Amino acid sequence: MQDAEKLRRQRLEMVETLKQYGIDNRRVLDAFNEVERHRFFDRASLTYAYGDCAYPIGFGQTISQPFTVAYMTTLLVERVPSGKVLEIGTGSGYQAAILDALGYEVYTVERIDGLKEMACRVFTELGLDIECRLGDGTLGWPEKAPFDGIMVTAAAPKIPGPLLGQLSENGCMVIPLGTYESQQMTVVRKHGDAFDKEVFQHFVFVPLVGREGWDDDVF
Ligand code: SAH
């Protein structure tokens, strides 16, 4: 079988697995079918591209498990179907590409230069119009605010204050909150000066390191 055909079949199988795990939002499943996850892997690791697991991407970081990406994306899509989204923690760039496929205007911030460069290169290769920036994402991207959605893809000890300030009215933030060992997926929605909070299941993410996150020297 041709490599491309084999990868396409594996992608369909990944989407079937997501359905079995309870992901049922049609738009989200279509985006997972559309975005070629293997483009975010190096050639030597292609066989791991469609397994439902996190995978090392260098610099001690990981591309999130497809189920985790699908779960967070569904929480966002159900509350904020369109608009401008800020992702904190570009990593491989896969989550940002999924958001782009869903039609959002996507901005993403990464603190590790090597990862930011790799992700930007893939965005260019794929012709995706995603703006990426190097920096401490716990401070958000004030020049581009407000955002209808903010997605934090690293483990946060608390909700970074600057991110709350960059949500638009009725905007939602999806963020894994908790300890270094385990976090609960949390959705925060802005209503005027107040914020509603919903709490979901546990996950394990790499730490959000920054001024409003974990200290660099804790790890
Ligand atoms: N969304 C990514 C997975 C990210 S893993 C993907 O789809 O592949 C978490 C990422 O968050 C890592 O790349 C890590 O370097 C980054 N990160 C951690 N703290 C950060 C911060 N304060 N600002 C921006 N990026 C951060």
PDB file of C-alpha atoms and ligand atoms in Angstrom:
ATOM      1  CA  MET A   1       0.000   0.000   0.000  1.00  0.00           C
ATOM      2  CA  GLN A   2       1.246   3.511  -0.771  1.00  0.00           C
ATOM      3  CA  ASP A   3       2.466   5.427   2.284  1.00  0.00           C
ATOM      4  CA  ALA A   4      -0.071   8.225   1.776  1.00  0.00           C
ATOM      5  CA  GLU A   5      -2.958   5.754   1.549  1.00  0.00           C
ATOM      6  CA  LYS A   6      -1.714   3.888   4.626  1.00  0.00           C
ATOM      7  CA  LEU A   7      -1.547   7.140   6.621  1.00  0.00           C
ATOM      8  CA  ARG A   8      -5.033   8.136   5.432  1.00  0.00           C
ATOM      9  CA  ARG A   9      -6.439   4.808   6.644  1.00  0.00           C
ATOM     10  CA  GLN A  10      -4.661   5.177   9.978  1.00  0.00           C
ATOM     11  CA  ARG A  11      -6.181   8.649  10.292  1.00  0.00           C
ATOM     12  CA  LEU A  12      -9.675   7.224   9.699  1.00  0.00           C
ATOM     13  CA  GLU A  13      -8.979   4.615  12.385  1.00  0.00           C
ATOM     14  CA  MET A  14      -7.867   7.364  14.790  1.00  0.00           C
ATOM     15  CA  VAL A  15     -11.180   9.153  14.178  1.00  0.00           C
ATOM     16  CA  GLU A  16     -13.085   5.893  14.828  1.00  0.00           C
ATOM     17  CA  THR A  17     -11.210   5.529  18.130  1.00  0.00           C
ATOM     18  CA  LEU A  18     -12.147   9.108  19.079  1.00  0.00           C
ATOM     19  CA  LYS A  19     -15.823   8.259  18.380  1.00  0.00           C
ATOM     20  CA  GLN A  20     -15.546   5.180  20.597  1.00  0.00           C
ATOM     21  CA  TYR A  21     -14.174   7.417  23.367  1.00  0.00           C
ATOM     22  CA  GLY A  22     -17.284   9.579  23.092  1.00  0.00           C
ATOM     23  CA  ILE A  23     -16.202  12.425  20.821  1.00  0.00           C
ATOM     24  CA  ASP A  24     -19.358  13.040  18.786  1.00  0.00           C
ATOM     25  CA  ASN A  25     -19.124  16.602  17.513  1.00  0.00           C
ATOM     26  CA  ARG A  26     -19.252  16.328  13.714  1.00  0.00           C
ATOM     27  CA  ARG A  27     -17.183  19.464  13.093  1.00  0.00           C
ATOM     28  CA  VAL A  28     -14.442  18.243  15.443  1.00  0.00           C
ATOM     29  CA  LEU A  29     -14.349  14.767  13.872  1.00  0.00           C
ATOM     30  CA  ASP A  30     -14.189  16.317  10.376  1.00  0.00           C
ATOM     31  CA  ALA A  31     -11.232  18.495  11.443  1.00  0.00           C
ATOM     32  CA  PHE A  32      -9.408  15.402  12.753  1.00  0.00           C
ATOM     33  CA  ASN A  33     -10.007  13.718   9.406  1.00  0.00           C
ATOM     34  CA  GLU A  34      -8.799  16.752   7.497  1.00  0.00           C
ATOM     35  CA  VAL A  35      -5.577  17.640   9.366  1.00  0.00           C
ATOM     36  CA  GLU A  36      -2.711  15.256   8.590  1.00  0.00           C
ATOM     37  CA  ARG A  37      -1.292  14.616  12.058  1.00  0.00           C
ATOM     38  CA  HIS A  38       1.768  12.914  10.561  1.00  0.00           C
ATOM     39  CA  ARG A  39       2.888  16.294   9.151  1.00  0.00           C
ATOM     40  CA  PHE A  40       3.694  17.285  12.739  1.00  0.00           C
ATOM     41  CA  PHE A  41       6.033  14.287  13.210  1.00  0.00           C
ATOM     42  CA  ASP A  42       9.532  13.786  11.841  1.00  0.00           C
ATOM     43  CA  ARG A  43       9.993  11.093   9.184  1.00  0.00           C
ATOM     44  CA  ALA A  44      11.521   8.565  11.596  1.00  0.00           C
ATOM     45  CA  SER A  45       8.436   8.706  13.862  1.00  0.00           C
ATOM     46  CA  LEU A  46       5.650   8.503  11.267  1.00  0.00           C
ATOM     47  CA  THR A  47       4.441   5.127  12.558  1.00  0.00           C
ATOM     48  CA  TYR A  48       3.423   6.817  15.830  1.00  0.00           C
ATOM     49  CA  ALA A  49       1.458   9.634  14.194  1.00  0.00           C
ATOM     50  CA  TYR A  50      -2.002   8.071  14.496  1.00  0.00           C
ATOM     51  CA  GLY A  51      -1.759   6.185  17.781  1.00  0.00           C
ATOM     52  CA  ASP A  52      -3.963   7.608  20.534  1.00  0.00           C
ATOM     53  CA  CYS A  53      -1.033   8.666  22.672  1.00  0.00           C
ATOM     54  CA  ALA A  54       1.110  11.682  23.465  1.00  0.00           C
ATOM     55  CA  TYR A  55       4.512  11.629  21.739  1.00  0.00           C
ATOM     56  CA  PRO A  56       7.837  13.406  22.403  1.00  0.00           C
ATOM     57  CA  ILE A  57       8.540  16.353  20.093  1.00  0.00           C
ATOM     58  CA  GLY A  58      11.921  17.340  21.583  1.00  0.00           C
ATOM     59  CA  PHE A  59      12.912  19.887  24.262  1.00  0.00           C
ATOM     60  CA  GLY A  60      11.203  17.672  26.882  1.00  0.00           C
ATOM     61  CA  GLN A  61       7.745  18.471  25.421  1.00  0.00           C
ATOM     62  CA  THR A  62       5.016  16.332  23.826  1.00  0.00           C
ATOM     63  CA  ILE A  63       2.338  16.513  21.154  1.00  0.00           C
ATOM     64  CA  SER A  64      -0.893  15.892  23.090  1.00  0.00           C
ATOM     65  CA  GLN A  65      -2.846  12.651  22.734  1.00  0.00           C
ATOM     66  CA  PRO A  66      -5.514  12.974  19.977  1.00  0.00           C
ATOM     67  CA  PHE A  67      -8.290  12.311  22.531  1.00  0.00           C
ATOM     68  CA  THR A  68      -7.056  15.204  24.690  1.00  0.00           C
ATOM     69  CA  VAL A  69      -6.948  17.586  21.710  1.00  0.00           C
ATOM     70  CA  ALA A  70     -10.426  16.430  20.621  1.00  0.00           C
ATOM     71  CA  TYR A  71     -11.834  16.800  24.157  1.00  0.00           C
ATOM     72  CA  MET A  72     -10.537  20.358  24.605  1.00  0.00           C
ATOM     73  CA  THR A  73     -11.562  21.346  21.086  1.00  0.00           C
ATOM     74  CA  THR A  74     -15.105  20.031  21.640  1.00  0.00           C
ATOM     75  CA  LEU A  75     -15.439  22.074  24.853  1.00  0.00           C
ATOM     76  CA  LEU A  76     -14.490  25.174  22.865  1.00  0.00           C
ATOM     77  CA  VAL A  77     -16.554  24.489  19.706  1.00  0.00           C
ATOM     78  CA  GLU A  78     -19.731  23.828  21.721  1.00  0.00           C
ATOM     79  CA  ARG A  79     -19.463  27.209  23.469  1.00  0.00           C
ATOM     80  CA  VAL A  80     -17.677  29.390  20.917  1.00  0.00           C
ATOM     81  CA  PRO A  81     -18.469  28.110  17.381  1.00  0.00           C
ATOM     82  CA  SER A  82     -16.400  30.741  15.539  1.00  0.00           C
ATOM     83  CA  GLY A  83     -14.138  33.762  16.002  1.00  0.00           C
ATOM     84  CA  LYS A  84     -10.645  34.513  17.190  1.00  0.00           C
ATOM     85  CA  VAL A  85      -8.745  31.977  19.291  1.00  0.00           C
ATOM     86  CA  LEU A  86      -5.468  32.213  21.200  1.00  0.00           C
ATOM     87  CA  GLU A  87      -3.587  29.002  21.957  1.00  0.00           C
ATOM     88  CA  ILE A  88      -0.930  28.955  24.676  1.00  0.00           C
ATOM     89  CA  GLY A  89       1.702  26.247  24.054  1.00  0.00           C
ATOM     90  CA  THR A  90       2.139  25.788  20.289  1.00  0.00           C
ATOM     91  CA  GLY A  91       4.297  22.659  20.712  1.00  0.00           C
ATOM     92  CA  SER A  92       4.092  20.708  17.456  1.00  0.00           C
ATOM     93  CA  GLY A  93       1.415  23.025  16.044  1.00  0.00           C
ATOM     94  CA  TYR A  94      -1.172  20.235  15.701  1.00  0.00           C
ATOM     95  CA  GLN A  95      -3.810  21.746  18.011  1.00  0.00           C
ATOM     96  CA  ALA A  96      -3.470  25.106  16.237  1.00  0.00           C
ATOM     97  CA  ALA A  97      -3.950  23.384  12.854  1.00  0.00           C
ATOM     98  CA  ILE A  98      -7.121  21.687  14.166  1.00  0.00           C
ATOM     99  CA  LEU A  99      -8.468  25.087  15.279  1.00  0.00           C
ATOM    100  CA  ASP A 100      -7.604  26.512  11.850  1.00  0.00           C
ATOM    101  CA  ALA A 101      -9.466  23.641  10.137  1.00  0.00           C
ATOM    102  CA  LEU A 102     -12.515  24.554  12.231  1.00  0.00           C
ATOM    103  CA  GLY A 103     -12.442  28.036  10.716  1.00  0.00           C
ATOM    104  CA  TYR A 104     -11.159  30.005  13.709  1.00  0.00           C
ATOM    105  CA  GLU A 105      -8.698  32.878  13.293  1.00  0.00           C
ATOM    106  CA  VAL A 106      -5.760  31.345  15.180  1.00  0.00           C
ATOM    107  CA  TYR A 107      -2.971  32.939  17.235  1.00  0.00           C
ATOM    108  CA  THR A 108      -0.499  30.764  19.141  1.00  0.00           C
ATOM    109  CA  VAL A 109       2.329  31.454  21.602  1.00  0.00           C
ATOM    110  CA  GLU A 110       5.248  29.111  22.448  1.00  0.00           C
ATOM    111  CA  ARG A 111       8.079  29.717  24.938  1.00  0.00           C
ATOM    112  CA  ILE A 112      10.672  27.400  23.304  1.00  0.00           C
ATOM    113  CA  ASP A 113      12.241  28.878  20.190  1.00  0.00           C
ATOM    114  CA  GLY A 114      13.094  25.520  18.521  1.00  0.00           C
ATOM    115  CA  LEU A 115       9.468  24.351  18.781  1.00  0.00           C
ATOM    116  CA  LYS A 116       8.048  27.662  17.593  1.00  0.00           C
ATOM    117  CA  GLU A 117      10.338  27.538  14.545  1.00  0.00           C
ATOM    118  CA  MET A 118       9.391  23.924  13.713  1.00  0.00           C
ATOM    119  CA  ALA A 119       5.658  24.594  14.050  1.00  0.00           C
ATOM    120  CA  CYS A 120       5.844  27.773  11.938  1.00  0.00           C
ATOM    121  CA  ARG A 121       7.681  25.843   9.230  1.00  0.00           C
ATOM    122  CA  VAL A 122       4.882  23.235   9.108  1.00  0.00           C
ATOM    123  CA  PHE A 123       2.201  25.973   9.007  1.00  0.00           C
ATOM    124  CA  THR A 124       3.978  27.503   6.011  1.00  0.00           C
ATOM    125  CA  GLU A 125       4.360  24.112   4.266  1.00  0.00           C
ATOM    126  CA  LEU A 126       0.633  23.450   4.755  1.00  0.00           C
ATOM    127  CA  GLY A 127      -0.318  26.992   3.679  1.00  0.00           C
ATOM    128  CA  LEU A 128      -2.040  27.702   7.006  1.00  0.00           C
ATOM    129  CA  ASP A 129      -2.661  31.290   8.033  1.00  0.00           C
ATOM    130  CA  ILE A 130      -1.785  30.900  11.740  1.00  0.00           C
ATOM    131  CA  GLU A 131       0.111  33.639  13.570  1.00  0.00           C
ATOM    132  CA  CYS A 132       2.761  32.316  15.953  1.00  0.00           C
ATOM    133  CA  ARG A 133       4.936  34.153  18.417  1.00  0.00           C
ATOM    134  CA  LEU A 134       7.740  33.321  20.831  1.00  0.00           C
ATOM    135  CA  GLY A 135       7.040  34.410  24.390  1.00  0.00           C
ATOM    136  CA  ASP A 136       5.553  33.736  27.798  1.00  0.00           C
ATOM    137  CA  GLY A 137       1.979  32.771  26.951  1.00  0.00           C
ATOM    138  CA  THR A 138       0.815  33.261  30.550  1.00  0.00           C
ATOM    139  CA  LEU A 139       0.845  36.954  29.620  1.00  0.00           C
ATOM    140  CA  GLY A 140      -1.319  36.294  26.535  1.00  0.00           C
ATOM    141  CA  TRP A 141      -0.997  38.389  23.372  1.00  0.00           C
ATOM    142  CA  PRO A 142      -2.360  41.817  24.401  1.00  0.00           C
ATOM    143  CA  GLU A 143      -1.844  43.464  20.987  1.00  0.00           C
ATOM    144  CA  LYS A 144      -4.225  40.933  19.375  1.00  0.00           C
ATOM    145  CA  ALA A 145      -6.821  40.796  22.200  1.00  0.00           C
ATOM    146  CA  PRO A 146      -9.703  40.342  22.827  1.00  0.00           C
ATOM    147  CA  PHE A 147     -10.135  36.642  21.994  1.00  0.00           C
ATOM    148  CA  ASP A 148     -13.407  34.693  21.729  1.00  0.00           C
ATOM    149  CA  GLY A 149     -11.547  31.597  22.846  1.00  0.00           C
ATOM    150  CA  ILE A 150      -8.308  30.905  24.709  1.00  0.00           C
ATOM    151  CA  MET A 151      -6.923  27.392  24.854  1.00  0.00           C
ATOM    152  CA  VAL A 152      -4.097  26.626  27.270  1.00  0.00           C
ATOM    153  CA  THR A 153      -2.402  23.344  26.313  1.00  0.00           C
ATOM    154  CA  ALA A 154      -0.052  23.056  29.310  1.00  0.00           C
ATOM    155  CA  ALA A 155      -0.743  22.368  33.009  1.00  0.00           C
ATOM    156  CA  ALA A 156      -1.526  25.540  34.949  1.00  0.00           C
ATOM    157  CA  PRO A 157      -1.331  25.924  38.760  1.00  0.00           C
ATOM    158  CA  LYS A 158      -3.881  28.791  38.552  1.00  0.00           C
ATOM    159  CA  ILE A 159      -5.752  30.794  35.895  1.00  0.00           C
ATOM    160  CA  PRO A 160      -3.294  33.369  34.537  1.00  0.00           C
ATOM    161  CA  GLY A 161      -4.816  36.803  35.274  1.00  0.00           C
ATOM    162  CA  PRO A 162      -3.676  38.427  32.003  1.00  0.00           C
ATOM    163  CA  LEU A 163      -5.540  35.756  30.010  1.00  0.00           C
ATOM    164  CA  LEU A 164      -8.826  36.533  31.802  1.00  0.00           C
ATOM    165  CA  GLY A 165      -8.339  40.168  30.814  1.00  0.00           C
ATOM    166  CA  GLN A 166      -7.969  39.193  27.140  1.00  0.00           C
ATOM    167  CA  LEU A 167     -11.284  37.300  26.817  1.00  0.00           C
ATOM    168  CA  SER A 168     -14.085  38.989  24.894  1.00  0.00           C
ATOM    169  CA  GLU A 169     -17.605  39.194  26.377  1.00  0.00           C
ATOM    170  CA  ASN A 170     -18.994  35.597  26.485  1.00  0.00           C
ATOM    171  CA  GLY A 171     -15.533  34.375  25.523  1.00  0.00           C
ATOM    172  CA  CYS A 172     -14.318  31.032  26.915  1.00  0.00           C
ATOM    173  CA  MET A 173     -10.991  29.772  28.162  1.00  0.00           C
ATOM    174  CA  VAL A 174     -10.238  26.022  28.193  1.00  0.00           C
ATOM    175  CA  ILE A 175      -7.422  25.280  30.634  1.00  0.00           C
ATOM    176  CA  PRO A 176      -6.089  22.239  32.540  1.00  0.00           C
ATOM    177  CA  LEU A 177      -5.815  23.378  36.166  1.00  0.00           C
ATOM    178  CA  GLY A 178      -4.212  21.565  39.058  1.00  0.00           C
ATOM    179  CA  THR A 179      -0.946  20.201  40.370  1.00  0.00           C
ATOM    180  CA  TYR A 180       2.164  19.063  38.521  1.00  0.00           C
ATOM    181  CA  GLU A 181       0.879  15.435  38.645  1.00  0.00           C
ATOM    182  CA  SER A 182      -2.739  15.896  37.547  1.00  0.00           C
ATOM    183  CA  GLN A 183      -5.066  18.585  36.239  1.00  0.00           C
ATOM    184  CA  GLN A 184      -8.805  19.013  35.753  1.00  0.00           C
ATOM    185  CA  MET A 185      -9.985  20.389  32.455  1.00  0.00           C
ATOM    186  CA  THR A 186     -11.709  23.673  33.244  1.00  0.00           C
ATOM    187  CA  VAL A 187     -13.787  26.086  31.175  1.00  0.00           C
ATOM    188  CA  VAL A 188     -13.983  29.705  32.274  1.00  0.00           C
ATOM    189  CA  ARG A 189     -16.543  31.978  30.611  1.00  0.00           C
ATOM    190  CA  LYS A 190     -16.620  35.774  30.888  1.00  0.00           C
ATOM    191  CA  HIS A 191     -19.935  37.496  31.696  1.00  0.00           C
ATOM    192  CA  GLY A 192     -19.342  41.196  32.260  1.00  0.00           C
ATOM    193  CA  ASP A 193     -17.083  41.446  35.294  1.00  0.00           C
ATOM    194  CA  ALA A 194     -17.889  37.881  36.385  1.00  0.00           C
ATOM    195  CA  PHE A 195     -16.513  34.498  35.296  1.00  0.00           C
ATOM    196  CA  ASP A 196     -18.439  31.176  35.266  1.00  0.00           C
ATOM    197  CA  LYS A 197     -16.411  28.050  35.832  1.00  0.00           C
ATOM    198  CA  GLU A 198     -17.158  24.467  34.723  1.00  0.00           C
ATOM    199  CA  VAL A 199     -14.915  21.562  35.708  1.00  0.00           C
ATOM    200  CA  PHE A 200     -14.426  18.316  33.755  1.00  0.00           C
ATOM    201  CA  GLN A 201     -12.246  15.188  33.834  1.00  0.00           C
ATOM    202  CA  HIS A 202      -8.584  14.807  34.780  1.00  0.00           C
ATOM    203  CA  PHE A 203      -5.604  14.909  32.402  1.00  0.00           C
ATOM    204  CA  VAL A 204      -1.829  15.092  32.681  1.00  0.00           C
ATOM    205  CA  PHE A 205      -0.072  17.875  30.750  1.00  0.00           C
ATOM    206  CA  VAL A 206       3.494  19.182  30.653  1.00  0.00           C
ATOM    207  CA  PRO A 207       3.810  22.271  32.884  1.00  0.00           C
ATOM    208  CA  LEU A 208       2.909  25.825  31.899  1.00  0.00           C
ATOM    209  CA  VAL A 209       6.140  27.641  32.768  1.00  0.00           C
ATOM    210  CA  GLY A 210       6.024  31.410  33.065  1.00  0.00           C
ATOM    211  CA  ARG A 211       5.320  34.466  35.161  1.00  0.00           C
ATOM    212  CA  GLU A 212       1.700  33.414  35.801  1.00  0.00           C
ATOM    213  CA  GLY A 213       2.472  29.673  35.668  1.00  0.00           C
ATOM    214  CA  TRP A 214       5.048  27.378  37.305  1.00  0.00           C
ATOM    215  CA  ASP A 215       8.569  28.622  38.063  1.00  0.00           C
ATOM    216  CA  ASP A 216      11.233  27.406  35.658  1.00  0.00           C
ATOM    217  CA  ASP A 217      13.438  26.049  38.483  1.00  0.00           C
ATOM    218  CA  VAL A 218      10.749  23.802  40.039  1.00  0.00           C
ATOM    219  CA  PHE A 219      11.477  21.091  37.433  1.00  0.00           C
TER     220      PHE A 219
HETATM  221  N1  SAH B   1      -0.562  22.202  21.728  1.00  0.00           N
HETATM  222  C1  SAH B   1       0.610  21.381  21.510  1.00  0.00           C
HETATM  223  C2  SAH B   1       1.014  20.548  22.704  1.00  0.00           C
HETATM  224  C3  SAH B   1       1.693  21.354  23.626  1.00  0.00           C
HETATM  225  S1  SAH B   1       2.667  20.681  24.905  1.00  0.00           S
HETATM  226  C4  SAH B   1       0.464  20.478  20.319  1.00  0.00           C
HETATM  227  O1  SAH B   1      -0.606  20.461  19.704  1.00  0.00           O
HETATM  228  O2  SAH B   1       1.448  19.824  19.977  1.00  0.00           O
HETATM  229  C5  SAH B   1       2.749  22.201  25.833  1.00  0.00           C
HETATM  230  C6  SAH B   1       3.580  23.287  25.190  1.00  0.00           C
HETATM  231  O3  SAH B   1       3.442  24.435  26.010  1.00  0.00           O
HETATM  232  C7  SAH B   1       5.087  22.975  25.124  1.00  0.00           C
HETATM  233  O4  SAH B   1       5.527  23.132  23.828  1.00  0.00           O
HETATM  234  C8  SAH B   1       5.687  24.027  26.064  1.00  0.00           C
HETATM  235  O5  SAH B   1       6.971  24.470  25.668  1.00  0.00           O
HETATM  236  C9  SAH B   1       4.659  25.132  25.987  1.00  0.00           C
HETATM  237  N2  SAH B   1       4.671  26.088  27.089  1.00  0.00           N
HETATM  238  C10 SAH B   1       4.835  25.862  28.419  1.00  0.00           C
HETATM  239  N3  SAH B   1       4.752  27.012  29.110  1.00  0.00           N
HETATM  240  C11 SAH B   1       4.499  28.006  28.203  1.00  0.00           C
HETATM  241  C12 SAH B   1       4.310  29.413  28.284  1.00  0.00           C
HETATM  242  N4  SAH B   1       4.335  30.086  29.442  1.00  0.00           N
HETATM  243  N5  SAH B   1       4.084  30.098  27.137  1.00  0.00           N
HETATM  244  C13 SAH B   1       4.046  29.469  25.931  1.00  0.00           C
HETATM  245  N6  SAH B   1       4.236  28.146  25.793  1.00  0.00           N
HETATM  246  C14 SAH B   1       4.445  27.412  26.911  1.00  0.00           C
END
